[in-house]
Tab-separated table of C-alpha atoms and ligand atoms in Angstrom:
chain	number	residue	atom	x	y	z
A	553	MET	CA	14.696	17.636	-0.983
A	554	SER	CA	11.813	19.964	-0.101
A	555	HIS	CA	8.651	18.801	1.204
A	556	SER	CA	4.619	19.599	-0.032
A	557	ILE	CA	2.643	17.066	1.735
A	558	PRO	CA	-0.943	16.922	0.308
A	559	GLU	CA	-3.602	17.797	1.885
A	560	THR	CA	-5.926	14.835	0.502
A	561	ARG	CA	-5.190	11.856	3.136
A	562	LEU	CA	-3.924	8.986	1.080
A	563	THR	CA	-5.526	5.541	1.166
A	564	TYR	CA	-4.432	2.715	3.594
A	565	ALA	CA	-2.893	6.108	5.501
A	566	GLY	CA	-4.329	6.880	8.564
A	567	SER	CA	-5.563	4.751	11.135
A	568	GLY	CA	-5.839	6.710	14.161
A	569	LEU	CA	-4.911	3.263	15.840
A	570	ASP	CA	-2.663	3.375	18.812
A	571	ARG	CA	0.291	1.327	17.812
A	572	LEU	CA	1.362	0.599	21.351
A	573	SER	CA	4.966	-0.916	20.033
A	574	GLU	CA	6.632	-0.627	24.218
A	575	GLN	CA	3.742	-2.689	25.235
A	576	ARG	CA	3.347	-6.183	22.761
A	577	GLY	CA	5.121	-8.283	24.922
A	578	ASP	CA	2.309	-7.138	27.996
A	579	ILE	CA	0.391	-10.166	27.925
A	580	ALA	CA	-1.978	-8.934	30.408
A	581	LEU	CA	-2.476	-5.813	28.906
A	582	ILE	CA	-3.045	-7.857	24.894
A	583	GLU	CA	-5.669	-10.349	26.657
A	584	SER	CA	-7.673	-8.241	27.994
A	585	LEU	CA	-7.483	-5.887	24.886
A	586	ARG	CA	-9.536	-9.003	23.245
A	587	THR	CA	-12.259	-8.915	25.235
A	588	ASP	CA	-14.089	-6.598	23.177
A	589	ALA	CA	-12.103	-6.737	20.331
A	590	ARG	CA	-12.635	-5.456	16.300
A	591	ASN	CA	-11.016	-7.892	14.371
A	592	PHE	CA	-9.855	-7.989	10.657
A	593	VAL	CA	-9.945	-11.067	9.085
A	594	LEU	CA	-8.469	-12.436	5.820
A	595	ALA	CA	-8.554	-15.582	3.851
A	596	GLY	CA	-6.382	-15.437	1.413
A	597	GLU	CA	-6.131	-12.167	-0.386
A	598	SER	CA	-9.782	-11.047	0.712
A	599	PHE	CA	-11.078	-10.222	4.323
A	600	LEU	CA	-14.609	-10.638	5.449
A	601	LEU	CA	-16.759	-7.742	5.779
A	602	ALA	CA	-19.943	-7.968	8.356
A	603	LYS	CA	-22.893	-6.656	6.746
A	604	ARG	CA	-24.608	-3.536	8.980
A	605	GLY	CA	-27.658	-2.352	7.548
A	606	ALA	CA	-27.505	-1.138	4.441
A	607	GLY	CA	-22.982	-0.731	4.863
A	608	PHE	CA	-20.175	-3.292	5.556
A	609	ASP	CA	-17.968	-3.648	9.084
A	610	ALA	CA	-14.766	-4.908	8.893
A	611	GLY	CA	-14.073	-4.854	12.712
A	612	LEU	CA	-15.537	-8.186	12.937
A	613	THR	CA	-16.976	-8.487	16.681
A	614	ASN	CA	-15.258	-11.485	18.312
A	615	GLU	CA	-18.526	-13.515	18.292
A	616	GLU	CA	-18.839	-12.905	14.001
A	617	ALA	CA	-15.143	-13.335	14.291
A	618	ALA	CA	-15.683	-17.443	15.353
A	619	VAL	CA	-18.334	-17.617	13.229
A	620	ALA	CA	-14.784	-17.222	10.714
A	621	GLY	CA	-13.419	-20.517	12.929
A	622	ASP	CA	-9.246	-20.627	14.109
A	623	THR	CA	-6.661	-18.467	12.815
A	624	LEU	CA	-3.785	-19.122	11.604
A	625	GLU	CA	-2.432	-15.917	13.084
A	626	THR	CA	-3.002	-13.193	14.500
A	627	ALA	CA	-1.523	-10.121	15.473
A	628	LEU	CA	-2.742	-7.284	17.673
A	629	LEU	CA	-3.049	-3.697	15.060
A	630	GLY	CA	-3.225	-1.472	17.974
A	631	LYS	CA	-5.801	0.309	20.230
A	632	ASP	CA	-8.462	3.314	19.170
A	633	PRO	CA	-9.328	5.667	20.969
A	634	ARG	CA	-12.431	4.320	22.764
A	635	GLY	CA	-9.664	1.607	23.919
A	636	ARG	CA	-10.880	-0.887	21.308
A	637	GLY	CA	-8.458	-3.891	20.652
A	638	HIS	CA	-8.544	-4.223	16.909
A	639	PHE	CA	-6.639	-7.581	15.452
A	640	ALA	CA	-5.298	-8.789	12.136
A	641	ARG	CA	-6.764	-12.375	12.219
A	642	ALA	CA	-5.633	-14.937	9.181
A	643	ILE	CA	-8.393	-17.775	8.325
A	644	PRO	CA	-7.547	-20.303	5.710
A	645	PRO	CA	-8.630	-19.441	2.099
A	646	SER	CA	-10.398	-22.873	1.895
A	647	ARG	CA	-12.863	-21.666	4.452
A	648	ILE	CA	-14.129	-18.888	1.884
A	649	ASP	CA	-16.926	-20.193	0.316
A	650	ALA	CA	-18.471	-21.252	3.481
A	651	ILE	CA	-18.249	-17.705	4.603
A	652	LYS	CA	-19.454	-16.949	1.374
A	653	ALA	CA	-22.353	-18.858	2.189
A	654	HIS	CA	-23.327	-17.000	5.222
A	655	GLU	CA	-25.652	-14.089	5.003
A	656	GLY	CA	-24.034	-11.930	7.759
A	657	PHE	CA	-20.654	-11.830	5.997
A	658	ILE	CA	-19.074	-10.642	2.050
A	659	VAL	CA	-15.969	-11.664	1.021
A	660	VAL	CA	-13.953	-8.655	-1.289
A	661	ASP	CA	-10.270	-7.934	-1.741
A	662	LEU	CA	-8.625	-4.968	-0.315
A	663	ARG	CA	-8.660	-2.892	-3.686
A	664	SER	CA	-12.248	-3.326	-4.448
A	665	ILE	CA	-12.899	-2.661	-0.303
A	666	ALA	CA	-10.974	0.803	-1.298
A	667	LEU	CA	-12.290	1.752	-4.567
A	668	GLN	CA	-16.406	1.106	-4.113
A	669	GLY	CA	-15.824	3.099	-0.203
A	670	LEU	CA	-17.045	0.041	1.199
A	671	VAL	CA	-15.617	1.079	4.780
A	672	PRO	CA	-14.618	4.327	5.892
A	673	PRO	CA	-10.461	5.425	5.565
A	674	GLU	CA	-9.226	4.765	8.850
A	675	ASP	CA	-10.213	1.312	8.633
A	676	LEU	CA	-8.992	0.751	5.514
A	677	SER	CA	-5.452	1.251	6.888
A	678	ALA	CA	-6.225	-1.129	9.610
A	679	LEU	CA	-6.881	-3.657	6.755
A	680	ALA	CA	-3.784	-2.397	5.081
A	681	THR	CA	-1.603	-3.329	8.002
A	682	ALA	CA	-3.479	-6.370	8.397
A	683	LYS	CA	-2.547	-7.560	4.788
A	684	ALA	CA	1.156	-6.507	4.724
A	685	LEU	CA	1.719	-8.271	8.620
A	686	LEU	CA	-0.358	-11.557	7.646
A	687	PHE	CA	1.592	-11.682	4.702
A	688	TRP	CA	4.675	-11.452	5.862
A	689	HIS	CA	4.328	-14.053	8.618
A	690	GLU	CA	2.754	-16.805	6.151
A	691	ARG	CA	6.233	-16.305	4.251
A	692	HIS	CA	8.276	-16.404	7.092
A	693	ARG	CA	7.103	-19.587	8.937
A	694	PHE	CA	11.133	-21.241	9.059
A	695	CYS	CA	14.014	-19.235	10.298
A	696	ALA	CA	16.478	-17.897	7.586
A	697	ASN	CA	19.041	-17.854	9.154
A	698	CYS	CA	18.721	-22.004	10.599
A	699	GLY	CA	15.916	-23.620	8.841
A	700	LYS	CA	13.933	-24.512	10.978
A	701	PRO	CA	10.425	-22.973	12.571
A	702	THR	CA	9.617	-20.142	13.693
A	703	LYS	CA	6.703	-19.089	16.363
A	704	PRO	CA	4.817	-15.177	16.508
A	705	ALA	CA	6.152	-13.164	19.758
A	706	GLN	CA	5.382	-9.754	20.763
A	707	ALA	CA	1.583	-9.582	19.612
A	708	GLY	CA	2.240	-10.715	16.315
A	709	TRP	CA	5.170	-8.308	15.181
A	710	ARG	CA	8.243	-10.848	15.503
A	711	ARG	CA	8.355	-14.248	15.045
A	712	ASP	CA	10.878	-16.429	17.186
A	713	CYS	CA	13.740	-19.233	15.923
A	714	GLY	CA	13.323	-21.892	18.660
A	715	SER	CA	16.430	-22.879	17.454
A	716	CYS	CA	18.999	-20.584	16.924
A	717	SER	CA	17.296	-17.578	18.986
A	718	ALA	CA	17.164	-15.396	16.218
A	719	GLN	CA	14.391	-12.507	16.097
A	720	HIS	CA	12.574	-12.211	12.780
A	721	PHE	CA	10.485	-8.111	12.310
A	722	PRO	CA	8.025	-7.994	10.047
A	723	ARG	CA	9.549	-5.543	6.725
A	724	THR	CA	8.110	-3.542	4.512
A	725	ASP	CA	9.627	-2.783	1.131
A	726	PRO	CA	10.725	0.851	0.022
A	727	CYS	CA	9.607	1.248	-3.480
A	728	VAL	CA	10.017	4.937	-5.162
A	729	ILE	CA	7.260	6.314	-7.766
A	730	MET	CA	8.190	9.964	-8.816
A	731	LEU	CA	6.743	11.890	-11.728
A	732	ALA	CA	9.457	13.538	-13.998
A	733	ILE	CA	9.029	17.122	-14.907
A	734	HIS	CA	10.075	19.191	-18.024
A	735	GLY	CA	8.987	22.351	-18.621
A	736	GLU	CA	5.456	22.243	-19.108
A	737	GLN	CA	4.842	18.498	-19.514
A	738	CYS	CA	5.523	15.474	-17.255
A	739	LEU	CA	6.272	12.187	-18.355
A	740	LEU	CA	3.822	8.804	-18.058
A	741	ALA	CA	4.549	5.479	-18.486
A	742	ARG	CA	2.866	2.677	-18.965
A	743	GLN	CA	4.029	-0.906	-17.996
A	744	THR	CA	2.727	-4.686	-19.359
A	745	ARG	CA	0.340	-5.443	-16.501
A	746	PHE	CA	-2.005	-2.033	-16.591
A	747	PRO	CA	-5.095	-2.150	-17.006
A	748	PRO	CA	-5.335	-0.922	-20.999
A	749	GLY	CA	-5.674	3.251	-21.595
A	750	MET	CA	-3.951	3.550	-17.578
A	751	TRP	CA	-0.944	5.878	-17.911
A	752	SER	CA	1.389	6.113	-14.562
A	753	ALA	CA	4.197	8.015	-13.070
A	754	LEU	CA	7.544	5.722	-13.379
A	755	ALA	CA	8.137	3.684	-10.136
A	756	GLY	CA	11.264	0.772	-9.147
A	757	PHE	CA	11.917	-0.598	-5.646
A	758	VAL	CA	15.107	0.972	-3.506
A	759	GLU	CA	18.350	-1.377	-3.620
A	760	PRO	CA	20.297	-1.692	-0.635
A	761	GLY	CA	23.407	0.576	-0.166
A	762	GLU	CA	20.537	3.227	-2.172
A	763	SER	CA	19.058	6.395	-1.174
A	764	PHE	CA	15.856	7.188	-1.886
A	765	GLU	CA	16.631	10.710	-4.134
A	766	GLU	CA	19.468	7.930	-5.842
A	767	ALA	CA	16.908	4.672	-6.817
A	768	VAL	CA	14.675	8.448	-8.346
A	769	ARG	CA	17.240	9.632	-10.253
A	770	ARG	CA	18.592	5.664	-11.236
A	771	GLU	CA	15.066	4.277	-12.011
A	772	THR	CA	14.055	7.305	-14.062
A	773	MET	CA	18.145	6.873	-16.490
A	774	GLU	CA	17.030	2.877	-16.460
A	775	GLU	CA	13.662	3.139	-17.449
A	776	ALA	CA	13.336	6.301	-19.686
A	777	GLY	CA	16.614	7.159	-20.652
A	778	ILE	CA	16.655	10.825	-18.907
A	779	PRO	CA	19.021	11.927	-16.649
A	780	ALA	CA	17.642	13.639	-13.780
A	781	GLY	CA	18.108	16.851	-11.907
A	782	ARG	CA	16.344	18.050	-9.140
A	783	VAL	CA	14.278	15.338	-6.473
A	784	SER	CA	11.570	17.017	-4.743
A	785	TYR	CA	9.706	14.898	-2.053
A	786	PHE	CA	6.161	14.844	-2.296
A	787	ALA	CA	4.934	12.527	0.155
A	788	SER	CA	4.774	8.092	1.211
A	789	GLN	CA	1.963	5.850	0.985
A	790	PRO	CA	2.024	1.891	2.758
A	791	TRP	CA	0.468	-0.248	-0.522
A	792	PRO	CA	0.457	-3.275	1.200
A	793	PHE	CA	0.473	-5.378	-2.611
A	794	PRO	CA	1.910	-7.194	-0.571
A	795	MET	CA	4.396	-5.220	1.617
A	796	SER	CA	5.427	-1.923	0.322
A	797	ILE	CA	5.814	1.595	1.147
A	798	MET	CA	5.929	3.995	-1.886
A	799	ILE	CA	8.187	6.910	-1.294
A	800	GLY	CA	6.543	9.496	-4.343
A	801	ALA	CA	8.463	12.362	-5.347
A	802	PHE	CA	8.808	15.233	-8.521
A	803	VAL	CA	11.951	14.619	-10.438
A	804	GLU	CA	13.719	17.514	-12.891
A	805	ALA	CA	14.271	15.727	-16.319
A	806	LYS	CA	17.146	17.300	-17.706
A	807	SER	CA	16.656	16.335	-21.350
A	808	ASP	CA	13.065	15.153	-23.018
A	809	LYS	CA	14.673	11.972	-25.352
A	810	LEU	CA	13.461	9.614	-24.408
A	811	LYS	CA	15.104	5.898	-24.745
A	812	ILE	CA	12.426	3.615	-23.364
A	813	ASP	CA	13.451	-0.113	-21.295
A	814	GLU	CA	10.719	-2.454	-23.499
A	815	VAL	CA	11.756	-5.138	-20.999
A	816	GLU	CA	9.678	-2.599	-17.781
A	817	LEU	CA	7.621	-0.528	-20.461
A	818	GLU	CA	5.161	-0.881	-22.815
A	819	ALA	CA	5.281	2.548	-23.812
A	820	ALA	CA	6.431	6.594	-22.348
A	821	ARG	CA	5.704	9.957	-23.483
A	822	TRP	CA	5.623	13.674	-22.348
A	823	VAL	CA	2.277	14.898	-20.978
A	824	THR	CA	1.075	18.318	-21.096
A	825	LYS	CA	-0.563	19.745	-18.115
A	826	ASP	CA	-4.296	19.614	-20.383
A	827	GLU	CA	-3.952	16.530	-21.611
A	828	CYS	CA	-3.127	15.232	-17.303
A	829	ARG	CA	-6.782	16.942	-16.545
A	830	LEU	CA	-8.546	14.744	-18.966
A	831	LEU	CA	-6.754	11.864	-17.356
A	832	LEU	CA	-7.192	12.514	-13.828
A	833	MET	CA	-11.347	13.577	-14.770
A	834	ASN	CA	-11.816	9.704	-16.804
A	835	LYS	CA	-12.207	12.015	-20.301
A	836	HIS	CA	-9.638	11.603	-22.578
A	837	PRO	CA	-10.775	11.718	-25.902
A	838	ALA	CA	-8.663	7.954	-26.346
A	839	ARG	CA	-10.238	6.784	-23.145
A	840	PHE	CA	-6.812	6.733	-21.480
A	841	PHE	CA	-7.159	7.967	-17.614
A	842	ALA	CA	-4.470	7.947	-14.999
A	843	PRO	CA	-4.499	6.068	-11.661
A	844	PRO	CA	-7.368	6.642	-8.984
A	845	PRO	CA	-7.611	8.655	-6.160
A	846	LEU	CA	-6.546	5.379	-4.161
A	847	ALA	CA	-2.821	5.438	-6.015
A	848	ILE	CA	-0.540	8.015	-4.939
A	849	ALA	CA	0.223	8.572	-8.934
A	850	HIS	CA	-3.132	10.116	-9.085
A	851	HIS	CA	-1.956	12.778	-6.233
A	852	LEU	CA	1.788	13.553	-7.793
A	853	ILE	CA	-0.222	14.249	-11.551
A	854	LYS	CA	-2.884	16.404	-9.611
A	855	THR	CA	-0.353	18.380	-7.571
A	856	PHE	CA	2.291	18.654	-10.979
A	857	VAL	CA	-1.054	20.162	-12.416
A	858	GLU	CA	-1.951	22.648	-9.994
A	859	ARG	CA	1.504	23.396	-9.447
A	860	GLY	CA	3.685	22.939	-12.046
A	861	GLU	CA	7.557	23.451	-11.513
A	862	GLY	CA	6.319	25.254	-8.022
A	863	VAL	CA	6.183	21.968	-6.744
A	864	PHE	CA	10.289	21.737	-6.419
A	865	GLY	CA	9.989	25.145	-4.184
B	1185	ZN	ZN1	16.871	-20.492	13.416
């Protein structure tokens, strides 16, 4: 695979934190990082943001986090260049109404925080890490090996079973997202769950025993009936909905004859660069549009418009 990393930093990547992955067992260090911490507090699907003048801050002080009440789980996200510890905290969703009544906070889901640009990009990445990690904790309270309760270890980066001693680690699910290219056109599709009018690249989960390239080729064939040639890696993006990583690629279509999987897709069609430009700019005459810049699909389409078949190197 050739490399063509976009210059644009992808949303949800790039926290700039030192994850301290070798020091998560150092309890004295973890405690010292808690003294002047920034706390990213999740309640259900939404985060608490503290009001700061006209803006908002996702990194709550310890005093602000205390207002949110006791945590269900906590995990160390890392240390910023100024030495401050960043922590993820989960609180019960039942507390959201009480917090909304508090003047100092707003409660917002992560997509809206990103779309509205409520916090700096590096904090979006910390929020994404917090969301994926806390989701994993919530669903791994019991041992997958013996069924007994597990408890958090390693500053929130492991769960240990007290019964059979199995250790469980946070996971992220790889998902390929690929733009199929045939000459001067690319393939865009609609899943039924998409907002009306939105067209995007094909996507699907990588299966056990499969390389990313194989997953790209399989999904392109399954969803659109297109035999695939060259695959070119583009970039990857953490996608905490709930805990995936999107692996972006371009794939050469060896045919333009579509045979659509109607269970997976509502529609698919070949789109010219000119039409792609209109989709990216939200100026399409039919009010069709591409995913917003926060999604890697936007950057796949944009890069195809700029470079055409040059994306294959
Ligand atoms: Zn067990």
